Short mmCIF file of C-alpha atoms and ligand atoms in Angstrom, two decimals:
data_model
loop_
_atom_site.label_atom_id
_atom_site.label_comp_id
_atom_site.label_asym_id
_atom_site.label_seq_id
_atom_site.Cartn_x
_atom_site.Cartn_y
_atom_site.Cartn_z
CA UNK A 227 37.07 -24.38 5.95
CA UNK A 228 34.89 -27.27 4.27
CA UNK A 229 32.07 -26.38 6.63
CA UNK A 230 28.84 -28.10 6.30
CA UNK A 231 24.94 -26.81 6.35
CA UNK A 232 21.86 -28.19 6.07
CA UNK A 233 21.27 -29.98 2.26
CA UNK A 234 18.01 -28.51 1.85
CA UNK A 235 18.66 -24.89 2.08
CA UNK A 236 18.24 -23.07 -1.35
CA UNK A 237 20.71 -19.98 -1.48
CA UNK A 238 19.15 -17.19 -3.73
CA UNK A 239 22.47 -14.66 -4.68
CA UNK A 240 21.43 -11.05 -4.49
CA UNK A 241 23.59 -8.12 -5.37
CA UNK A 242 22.81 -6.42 -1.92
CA UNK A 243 20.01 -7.33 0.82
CA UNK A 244 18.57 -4.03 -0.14
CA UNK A 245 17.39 -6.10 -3.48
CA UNK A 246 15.00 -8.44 -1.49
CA UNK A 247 11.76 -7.49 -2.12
CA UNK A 248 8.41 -8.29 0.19
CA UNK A 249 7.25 -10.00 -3.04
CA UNK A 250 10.28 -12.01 -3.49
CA UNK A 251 9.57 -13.19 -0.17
CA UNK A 252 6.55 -13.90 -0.59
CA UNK A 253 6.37 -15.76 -3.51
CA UNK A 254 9.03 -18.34 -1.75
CA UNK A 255 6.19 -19.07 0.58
CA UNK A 256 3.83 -19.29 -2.69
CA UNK A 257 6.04 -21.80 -3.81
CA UNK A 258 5.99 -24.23 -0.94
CA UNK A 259 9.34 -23.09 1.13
CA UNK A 260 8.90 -23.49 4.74
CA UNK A 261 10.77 -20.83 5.73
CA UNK A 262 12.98 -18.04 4.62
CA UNK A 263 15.98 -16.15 6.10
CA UNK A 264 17.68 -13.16 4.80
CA UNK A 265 21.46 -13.14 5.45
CA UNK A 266 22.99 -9.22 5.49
CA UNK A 267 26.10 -8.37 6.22
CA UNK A 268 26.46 -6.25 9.36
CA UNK A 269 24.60 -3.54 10.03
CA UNK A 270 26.71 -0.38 9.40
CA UNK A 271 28.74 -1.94 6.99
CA UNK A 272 26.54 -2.18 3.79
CA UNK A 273 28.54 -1.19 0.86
CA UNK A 274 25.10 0.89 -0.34
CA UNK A 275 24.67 2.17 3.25
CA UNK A 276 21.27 1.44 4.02
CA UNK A 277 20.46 -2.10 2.10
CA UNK A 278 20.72 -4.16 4.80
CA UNK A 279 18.97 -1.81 7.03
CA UNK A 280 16.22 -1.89 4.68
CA UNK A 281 16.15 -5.68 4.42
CA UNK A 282 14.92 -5.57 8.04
CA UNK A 283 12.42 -3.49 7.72
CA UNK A 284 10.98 -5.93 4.69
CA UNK A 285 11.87 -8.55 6.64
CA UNK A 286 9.48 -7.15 9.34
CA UNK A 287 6.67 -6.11 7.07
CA UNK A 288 6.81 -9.65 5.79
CA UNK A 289 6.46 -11.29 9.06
CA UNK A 290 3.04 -9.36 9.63
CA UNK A 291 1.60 -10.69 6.01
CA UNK A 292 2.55 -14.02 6.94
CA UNK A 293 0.53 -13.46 10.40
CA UNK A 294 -2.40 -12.23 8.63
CA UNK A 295 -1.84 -15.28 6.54
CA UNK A 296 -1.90 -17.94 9.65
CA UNK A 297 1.39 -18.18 8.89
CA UNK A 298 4.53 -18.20 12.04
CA UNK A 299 6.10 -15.59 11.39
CA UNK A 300 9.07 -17.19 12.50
CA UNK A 301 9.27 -18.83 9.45
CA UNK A 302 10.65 -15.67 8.45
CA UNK A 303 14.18 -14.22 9.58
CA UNK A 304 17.04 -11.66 8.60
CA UNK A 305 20.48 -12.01 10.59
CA UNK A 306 23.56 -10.20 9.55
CA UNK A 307 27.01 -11.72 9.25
CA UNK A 308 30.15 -10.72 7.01
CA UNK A 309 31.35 -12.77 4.12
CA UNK A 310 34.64 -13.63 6.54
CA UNK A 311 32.34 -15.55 9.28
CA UNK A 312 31.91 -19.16 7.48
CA UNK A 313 31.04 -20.25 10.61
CA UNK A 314 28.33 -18.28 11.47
CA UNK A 315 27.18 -18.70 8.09
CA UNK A 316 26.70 -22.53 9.02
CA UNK A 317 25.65 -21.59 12.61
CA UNK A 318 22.53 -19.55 10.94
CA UNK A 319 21.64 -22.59 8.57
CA UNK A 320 21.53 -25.06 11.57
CA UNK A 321 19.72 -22.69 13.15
CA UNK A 322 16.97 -21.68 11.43
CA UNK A 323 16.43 -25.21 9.86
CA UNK A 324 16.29 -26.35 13.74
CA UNK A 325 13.49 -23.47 13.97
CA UNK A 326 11.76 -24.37 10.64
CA UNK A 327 11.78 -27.92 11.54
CA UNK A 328 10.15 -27.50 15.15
CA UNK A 329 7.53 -25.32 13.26
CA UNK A 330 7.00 -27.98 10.85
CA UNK A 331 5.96 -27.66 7.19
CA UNK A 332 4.41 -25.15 5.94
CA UNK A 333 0.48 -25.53 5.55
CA UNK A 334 1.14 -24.31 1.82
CA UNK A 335 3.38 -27.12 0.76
CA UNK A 336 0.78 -30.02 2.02
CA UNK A 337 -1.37 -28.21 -1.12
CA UNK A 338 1.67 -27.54 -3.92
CA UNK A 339 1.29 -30.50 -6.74
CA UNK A 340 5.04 -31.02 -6.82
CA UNK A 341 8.14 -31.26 -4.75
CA UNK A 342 9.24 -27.74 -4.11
CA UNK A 343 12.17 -26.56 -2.05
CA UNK A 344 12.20 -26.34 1.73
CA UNK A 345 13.84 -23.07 2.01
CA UNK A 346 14.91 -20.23 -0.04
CA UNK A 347 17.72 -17.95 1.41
CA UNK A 348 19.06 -14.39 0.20
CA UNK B 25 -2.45 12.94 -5.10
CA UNK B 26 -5.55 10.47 -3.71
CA UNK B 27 -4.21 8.50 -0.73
CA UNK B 28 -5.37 5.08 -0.14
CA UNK B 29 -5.13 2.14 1.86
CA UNK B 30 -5.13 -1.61 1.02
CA UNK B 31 -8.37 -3.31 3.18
CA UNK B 32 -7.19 -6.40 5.07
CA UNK B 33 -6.29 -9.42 3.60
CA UNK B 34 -9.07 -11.18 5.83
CA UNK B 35 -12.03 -8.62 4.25
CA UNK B 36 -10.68 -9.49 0.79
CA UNK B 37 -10.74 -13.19 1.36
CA UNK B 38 -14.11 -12.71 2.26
CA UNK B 39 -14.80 -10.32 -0.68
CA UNK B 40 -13.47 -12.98 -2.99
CA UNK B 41 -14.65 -15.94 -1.07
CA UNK B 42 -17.54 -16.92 -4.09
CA UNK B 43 -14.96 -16.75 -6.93
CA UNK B 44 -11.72 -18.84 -7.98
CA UNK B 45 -10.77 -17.06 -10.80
CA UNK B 46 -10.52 -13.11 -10.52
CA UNK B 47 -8.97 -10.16 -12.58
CA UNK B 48 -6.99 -8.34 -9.37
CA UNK B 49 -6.48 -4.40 -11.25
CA UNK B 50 -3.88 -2.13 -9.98
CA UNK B 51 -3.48 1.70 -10.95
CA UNK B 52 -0.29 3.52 -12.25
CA UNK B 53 -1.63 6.91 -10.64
CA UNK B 54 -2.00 8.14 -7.20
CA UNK B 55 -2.54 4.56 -5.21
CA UNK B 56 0.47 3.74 -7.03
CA UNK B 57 2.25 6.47 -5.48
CA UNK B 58 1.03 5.82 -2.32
CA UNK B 59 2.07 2.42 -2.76
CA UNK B 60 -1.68 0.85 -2.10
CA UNK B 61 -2.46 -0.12 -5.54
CA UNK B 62 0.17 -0.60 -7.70
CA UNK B 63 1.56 -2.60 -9.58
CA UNK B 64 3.83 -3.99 -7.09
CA UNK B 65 0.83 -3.91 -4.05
CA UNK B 66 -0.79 -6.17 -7.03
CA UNK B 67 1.70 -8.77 -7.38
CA UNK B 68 1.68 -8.41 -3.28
CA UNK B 69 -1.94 -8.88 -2.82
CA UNK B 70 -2.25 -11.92 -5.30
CA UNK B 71 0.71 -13.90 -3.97
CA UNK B 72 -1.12 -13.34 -0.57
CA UNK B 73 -4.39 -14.58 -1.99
CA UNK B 74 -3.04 -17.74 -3.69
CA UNK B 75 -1.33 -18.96 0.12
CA UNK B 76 -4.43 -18.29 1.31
CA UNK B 77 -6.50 -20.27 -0.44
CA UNK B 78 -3.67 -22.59 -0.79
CA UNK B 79 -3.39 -23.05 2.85
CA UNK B 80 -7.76 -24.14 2.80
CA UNK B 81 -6.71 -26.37 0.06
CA UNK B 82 -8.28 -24.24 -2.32
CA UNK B 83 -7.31 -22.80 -5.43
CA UNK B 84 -7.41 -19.00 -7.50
CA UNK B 85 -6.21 -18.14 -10.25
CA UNK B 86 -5.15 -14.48 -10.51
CA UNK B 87 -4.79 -12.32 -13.50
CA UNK B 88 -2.45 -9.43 -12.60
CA UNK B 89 -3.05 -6.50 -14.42
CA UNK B 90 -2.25 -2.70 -13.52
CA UNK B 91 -3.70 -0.15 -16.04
CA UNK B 92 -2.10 3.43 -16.92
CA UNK B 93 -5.41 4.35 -15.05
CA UNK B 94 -8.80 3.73 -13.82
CA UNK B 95 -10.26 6.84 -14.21
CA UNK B 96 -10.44 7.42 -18.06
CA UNK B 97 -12.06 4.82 -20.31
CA UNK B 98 -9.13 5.01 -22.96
CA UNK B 99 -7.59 2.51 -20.41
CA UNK B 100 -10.19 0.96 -18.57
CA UNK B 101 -11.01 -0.66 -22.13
CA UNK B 102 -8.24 -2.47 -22.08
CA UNK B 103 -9.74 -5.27 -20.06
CA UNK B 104 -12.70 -5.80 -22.49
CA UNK B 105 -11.02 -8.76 -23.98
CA UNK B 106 -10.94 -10.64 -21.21
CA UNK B 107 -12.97 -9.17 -18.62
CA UNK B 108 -15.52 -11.86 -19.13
CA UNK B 109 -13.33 -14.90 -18.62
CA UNK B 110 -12.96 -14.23 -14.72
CA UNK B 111 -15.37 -14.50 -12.43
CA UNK B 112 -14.89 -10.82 -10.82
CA UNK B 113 -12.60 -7.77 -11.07
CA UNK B 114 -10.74 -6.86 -7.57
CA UNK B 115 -9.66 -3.49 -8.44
CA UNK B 116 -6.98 -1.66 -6.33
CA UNK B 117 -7.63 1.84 -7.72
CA UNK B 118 -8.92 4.78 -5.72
CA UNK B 119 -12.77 4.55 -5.07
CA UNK B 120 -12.91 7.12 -8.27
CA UNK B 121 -11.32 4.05 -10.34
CA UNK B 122 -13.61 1.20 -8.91
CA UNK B 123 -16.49 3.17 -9.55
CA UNK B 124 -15.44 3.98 -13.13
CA UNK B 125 -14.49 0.50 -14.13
CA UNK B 126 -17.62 -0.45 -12.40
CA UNK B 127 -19.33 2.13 -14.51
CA UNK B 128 -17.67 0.77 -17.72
CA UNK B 129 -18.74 -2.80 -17.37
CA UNK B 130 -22.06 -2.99 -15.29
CA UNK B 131 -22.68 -6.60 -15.73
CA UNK B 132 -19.23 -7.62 -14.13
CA UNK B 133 -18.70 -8.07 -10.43
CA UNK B 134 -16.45 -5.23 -8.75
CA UNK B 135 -14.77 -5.63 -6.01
CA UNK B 136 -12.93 -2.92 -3.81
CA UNK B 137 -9.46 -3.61 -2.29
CA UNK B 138 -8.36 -0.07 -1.47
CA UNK B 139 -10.18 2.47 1.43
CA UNK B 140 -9.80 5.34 -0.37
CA UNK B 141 -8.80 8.13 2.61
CA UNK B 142 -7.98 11.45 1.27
CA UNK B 143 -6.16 14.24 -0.89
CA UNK B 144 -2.60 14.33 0.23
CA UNK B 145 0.91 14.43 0.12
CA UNK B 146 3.73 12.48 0.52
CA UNK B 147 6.01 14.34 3.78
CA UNK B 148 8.47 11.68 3.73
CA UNK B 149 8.77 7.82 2.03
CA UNK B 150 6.08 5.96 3.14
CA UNK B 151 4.27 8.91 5.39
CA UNK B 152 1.52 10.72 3.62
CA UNK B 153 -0.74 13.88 5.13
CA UNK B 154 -3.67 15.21 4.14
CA UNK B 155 -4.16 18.60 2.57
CA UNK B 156 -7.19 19.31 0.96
CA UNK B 157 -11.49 18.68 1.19
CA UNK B 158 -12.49 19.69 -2.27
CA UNK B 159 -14.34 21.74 -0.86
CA UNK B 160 -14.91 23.73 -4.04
CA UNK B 161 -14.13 27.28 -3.35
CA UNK B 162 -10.47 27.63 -2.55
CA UNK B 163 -9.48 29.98 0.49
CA UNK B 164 -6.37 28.72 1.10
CA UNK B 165 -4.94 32.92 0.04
CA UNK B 166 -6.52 33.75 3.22
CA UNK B 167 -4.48 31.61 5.45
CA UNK B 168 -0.90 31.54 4.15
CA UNK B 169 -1.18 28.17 2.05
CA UNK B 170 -2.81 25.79 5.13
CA UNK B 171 -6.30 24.59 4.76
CA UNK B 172 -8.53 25.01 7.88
CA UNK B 173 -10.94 22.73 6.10
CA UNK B 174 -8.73 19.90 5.78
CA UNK B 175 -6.20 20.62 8.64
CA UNK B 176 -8.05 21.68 11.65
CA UNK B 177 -10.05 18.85 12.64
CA UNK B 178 -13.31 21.11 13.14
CA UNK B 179 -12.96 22.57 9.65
CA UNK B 180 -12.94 26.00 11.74
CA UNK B 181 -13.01 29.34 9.53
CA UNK B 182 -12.01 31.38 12.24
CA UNK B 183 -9.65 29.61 14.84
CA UNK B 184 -8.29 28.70 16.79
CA UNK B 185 -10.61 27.04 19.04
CA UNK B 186 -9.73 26.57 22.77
CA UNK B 187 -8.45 23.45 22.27
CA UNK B 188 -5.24 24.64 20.72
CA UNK B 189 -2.23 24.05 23.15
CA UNK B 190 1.02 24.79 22.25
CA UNK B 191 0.68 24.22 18.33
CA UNK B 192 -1.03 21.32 19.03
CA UNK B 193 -4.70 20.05 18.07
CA UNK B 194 -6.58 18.53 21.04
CA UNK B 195 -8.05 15.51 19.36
CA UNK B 196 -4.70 14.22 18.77
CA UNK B 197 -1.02 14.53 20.18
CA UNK B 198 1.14 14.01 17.28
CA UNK B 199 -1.33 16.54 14.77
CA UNK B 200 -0.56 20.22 14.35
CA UNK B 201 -3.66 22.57 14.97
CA UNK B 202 -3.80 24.18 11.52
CA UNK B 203 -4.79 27.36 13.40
CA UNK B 204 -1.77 27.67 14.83
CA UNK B 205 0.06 27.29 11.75
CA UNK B 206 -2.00 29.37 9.70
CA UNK B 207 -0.90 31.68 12.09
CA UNK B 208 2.09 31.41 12.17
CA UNK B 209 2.78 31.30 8.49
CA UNK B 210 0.82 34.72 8.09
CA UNK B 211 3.35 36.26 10.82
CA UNK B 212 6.37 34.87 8.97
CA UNK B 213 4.97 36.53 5.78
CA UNK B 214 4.02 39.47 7.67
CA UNK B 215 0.27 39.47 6.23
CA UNK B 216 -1.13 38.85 10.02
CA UNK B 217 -3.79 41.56 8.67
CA UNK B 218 -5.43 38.82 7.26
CA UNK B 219 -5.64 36.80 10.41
CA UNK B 220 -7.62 40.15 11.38
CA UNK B 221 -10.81 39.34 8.72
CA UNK B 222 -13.29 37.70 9.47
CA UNK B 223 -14.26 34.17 6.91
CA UNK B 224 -17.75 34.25 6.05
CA UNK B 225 -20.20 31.49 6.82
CA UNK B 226 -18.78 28.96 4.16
CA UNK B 227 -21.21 27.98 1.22
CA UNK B 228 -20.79 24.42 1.46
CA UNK B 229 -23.34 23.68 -1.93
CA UNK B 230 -19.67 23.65 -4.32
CA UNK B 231 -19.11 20.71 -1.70
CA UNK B 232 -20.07 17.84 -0.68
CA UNK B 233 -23.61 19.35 0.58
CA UNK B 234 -24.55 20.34 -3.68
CA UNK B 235 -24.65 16.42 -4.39
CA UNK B 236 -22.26 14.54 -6.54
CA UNK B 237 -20.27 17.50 -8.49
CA UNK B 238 -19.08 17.63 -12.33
CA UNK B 239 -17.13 19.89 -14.41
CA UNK B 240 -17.60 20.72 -18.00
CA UNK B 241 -15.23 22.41 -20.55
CA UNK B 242 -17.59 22.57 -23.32
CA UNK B 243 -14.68 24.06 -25.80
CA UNK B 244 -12.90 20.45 -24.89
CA UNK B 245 -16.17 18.02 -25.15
CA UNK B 246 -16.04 16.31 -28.59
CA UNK B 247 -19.47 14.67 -28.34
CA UNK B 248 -21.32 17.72 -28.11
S1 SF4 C 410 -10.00 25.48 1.05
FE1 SF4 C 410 -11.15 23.86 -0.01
S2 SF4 C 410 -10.18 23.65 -2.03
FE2 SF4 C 410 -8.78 24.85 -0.73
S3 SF4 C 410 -7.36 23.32 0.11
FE3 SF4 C 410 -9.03 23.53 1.60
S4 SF4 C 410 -10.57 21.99 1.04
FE4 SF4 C 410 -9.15 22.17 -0.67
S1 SF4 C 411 -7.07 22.76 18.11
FE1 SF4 C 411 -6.68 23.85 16.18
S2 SF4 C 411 -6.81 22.27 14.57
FE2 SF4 C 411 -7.68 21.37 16.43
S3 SF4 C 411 -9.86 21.74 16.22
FE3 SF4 C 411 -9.06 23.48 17.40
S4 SF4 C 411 -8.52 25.05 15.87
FE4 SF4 C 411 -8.84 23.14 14.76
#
């Protein structure tokens, strides 16, 4: 399809969204990423049932630590594609880099020493 | 098991606001189970602290460390090697676990992260109940397994009281009046005869009311 998304998008393979962990999240942040998103496939078709469903949930929790932090929670997302939409896949990465970038960086990344990446995705 | 809950990020900031370089101890036990203090609620609650402070431009360093438990010395000495090196301990046990590591090193700062709640169970993932006061003199034969002094919200030893409306307690929608169910467990069992005696005024000095309590097993006590 030779599709094309945003450069500075990190993609972090998991097994299953069911894998990503608040503190995975979390530590993204920690390291300076302005935003994360979680991409799922759809809901009712996880191949471990529930993982995705799960993922949402974290997803959720996350967004109120990053509150308590002063931190948008908007920063943090979860949408759910299937490995067959390419497009969307791209859609998602324009999106939320469009979101990200209207947010601006994030206040932890003025602080970090060195250059670290401006998003981390699952 | 003890239930627990983590205090607010914005209390512990404040808690740790003097120091930049903390021990942050977890517990394998109880808060781990009730996923306040462990390990994982660690690793959590330090990440959060170090965006924090990164966000004010600030730094902490963090030493993560979750012990088998808090409440026996055995472990609790684990930390004497490098207890001195940071500035203040921020432990997630129970309050049982903060006061004994506390206890074991009295010239170190101690800092609580957990509100320790009550004695509980786990009904589902991630939903726990309370069950049980200590109250130090068990009844709980009398009324088919539920405790009245945990359960119904005015610790009643002879409900229930007229607030009781169709199985449910009156200072909340969503909690069972343990009268009901202690009577309705007895009828299920058939023992509704016991419904029929009275409780005796409660002697509340094996509680709270006697002062702090202990126990000794003098044929286990190798100091002595
Ligand atoms: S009667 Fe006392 S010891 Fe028994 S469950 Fe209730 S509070 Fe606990
Ligand atoms: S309604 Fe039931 S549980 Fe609530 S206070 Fe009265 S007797 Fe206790």
């Amino acid at each position: 399809m030779r599709l094309s998304y945003p450069t500075n998008i990190k993609v972090v393979k998991v097994p299953c969204t069911g894998r990503v962990d608040v503190l995975t999240m979390l530590k993204a942040f920690e390291a300076g990423a302005d935003g994360i998103y979680v991409a799922g496939c759809l809901e009712g078709e996880c191949h471990f049932l529930k993982g995705n469903l799960r993922a949402r949930k974290r997803v959720n929790y996350l967004k109120t630590l990053l509150a308590e932090l002063g931190i948008e929670p908007e920063r943090a997302a979860i949408y759910n594609l299937s490995s067959a939409q390419g497009q969307r896949f791209a859609q998602i990465a324009e999106e939320m880099t469009g979101i990200v970038r209207a947010l601006g960086p994030s206040p932890i990344r003025k602080h970090n020493a060195e250059e670290t990446p401006a998003g981390a995705q699952a | 098991m003890i239930v627990g809950n983590r205090k607010s990020l914005e209390e512990i900031l404040e808690l740790v606001k003097p120091y930049k370089k903390i021990l942050l101890l977890g517990c394998r036990e109880c808060i781990t189970v009730c996923a306040a203090g462990g390990e994982r609620e660690v690793g959590v609650l330090a990440s959060e602290l170090k965006i924090a402070r990164k966000k004010d431009g600030e730094e902490i360093e963090i030493k993560e460390f979750t012990l088998e438990r808090q409440c026996d010395v055995e472990y609790i000495e684990q930390i004497k090697p490098f207890i001195d090196e940071y500035e203040a301990v921020v432990s997630m046990a129970c309050g049982a676990g903060i006061n004994y590591t506390a206890d074991c090193f009295p010239k170190n700062i101690v800092l609580p992260a957990i509100n320790t709640t009550f004695l509980g169970v786990t009904l589902e993932q991630g939903v726990w109940s309370e069950r049980c006061q200590g109250c130090g003199e068990c009844i709980l034969h009398l009324t088919g397994g539920v405790c009245p002094v945990a359960r119904c919200a005015k610790s009643l030893f002879n409900g229930p009281c007229g607030g009781s409306a169709k199985g449910v307690c009156e200072v909340d929608k969503d909690t069972d009046c343990a009268w009901q169910l202690i009577v309705d467990r007895l009828k299920a069992q058939g023992k509704l005869e016991n419904y029929e005696k009275i409780i005796e005024i409660k002697d509340w000095s094996t509680s709270r009311d006697g002062g702090p309590r202990r126990r000794i097993r003098e044929d286990l006590r190798i100091t002595s």
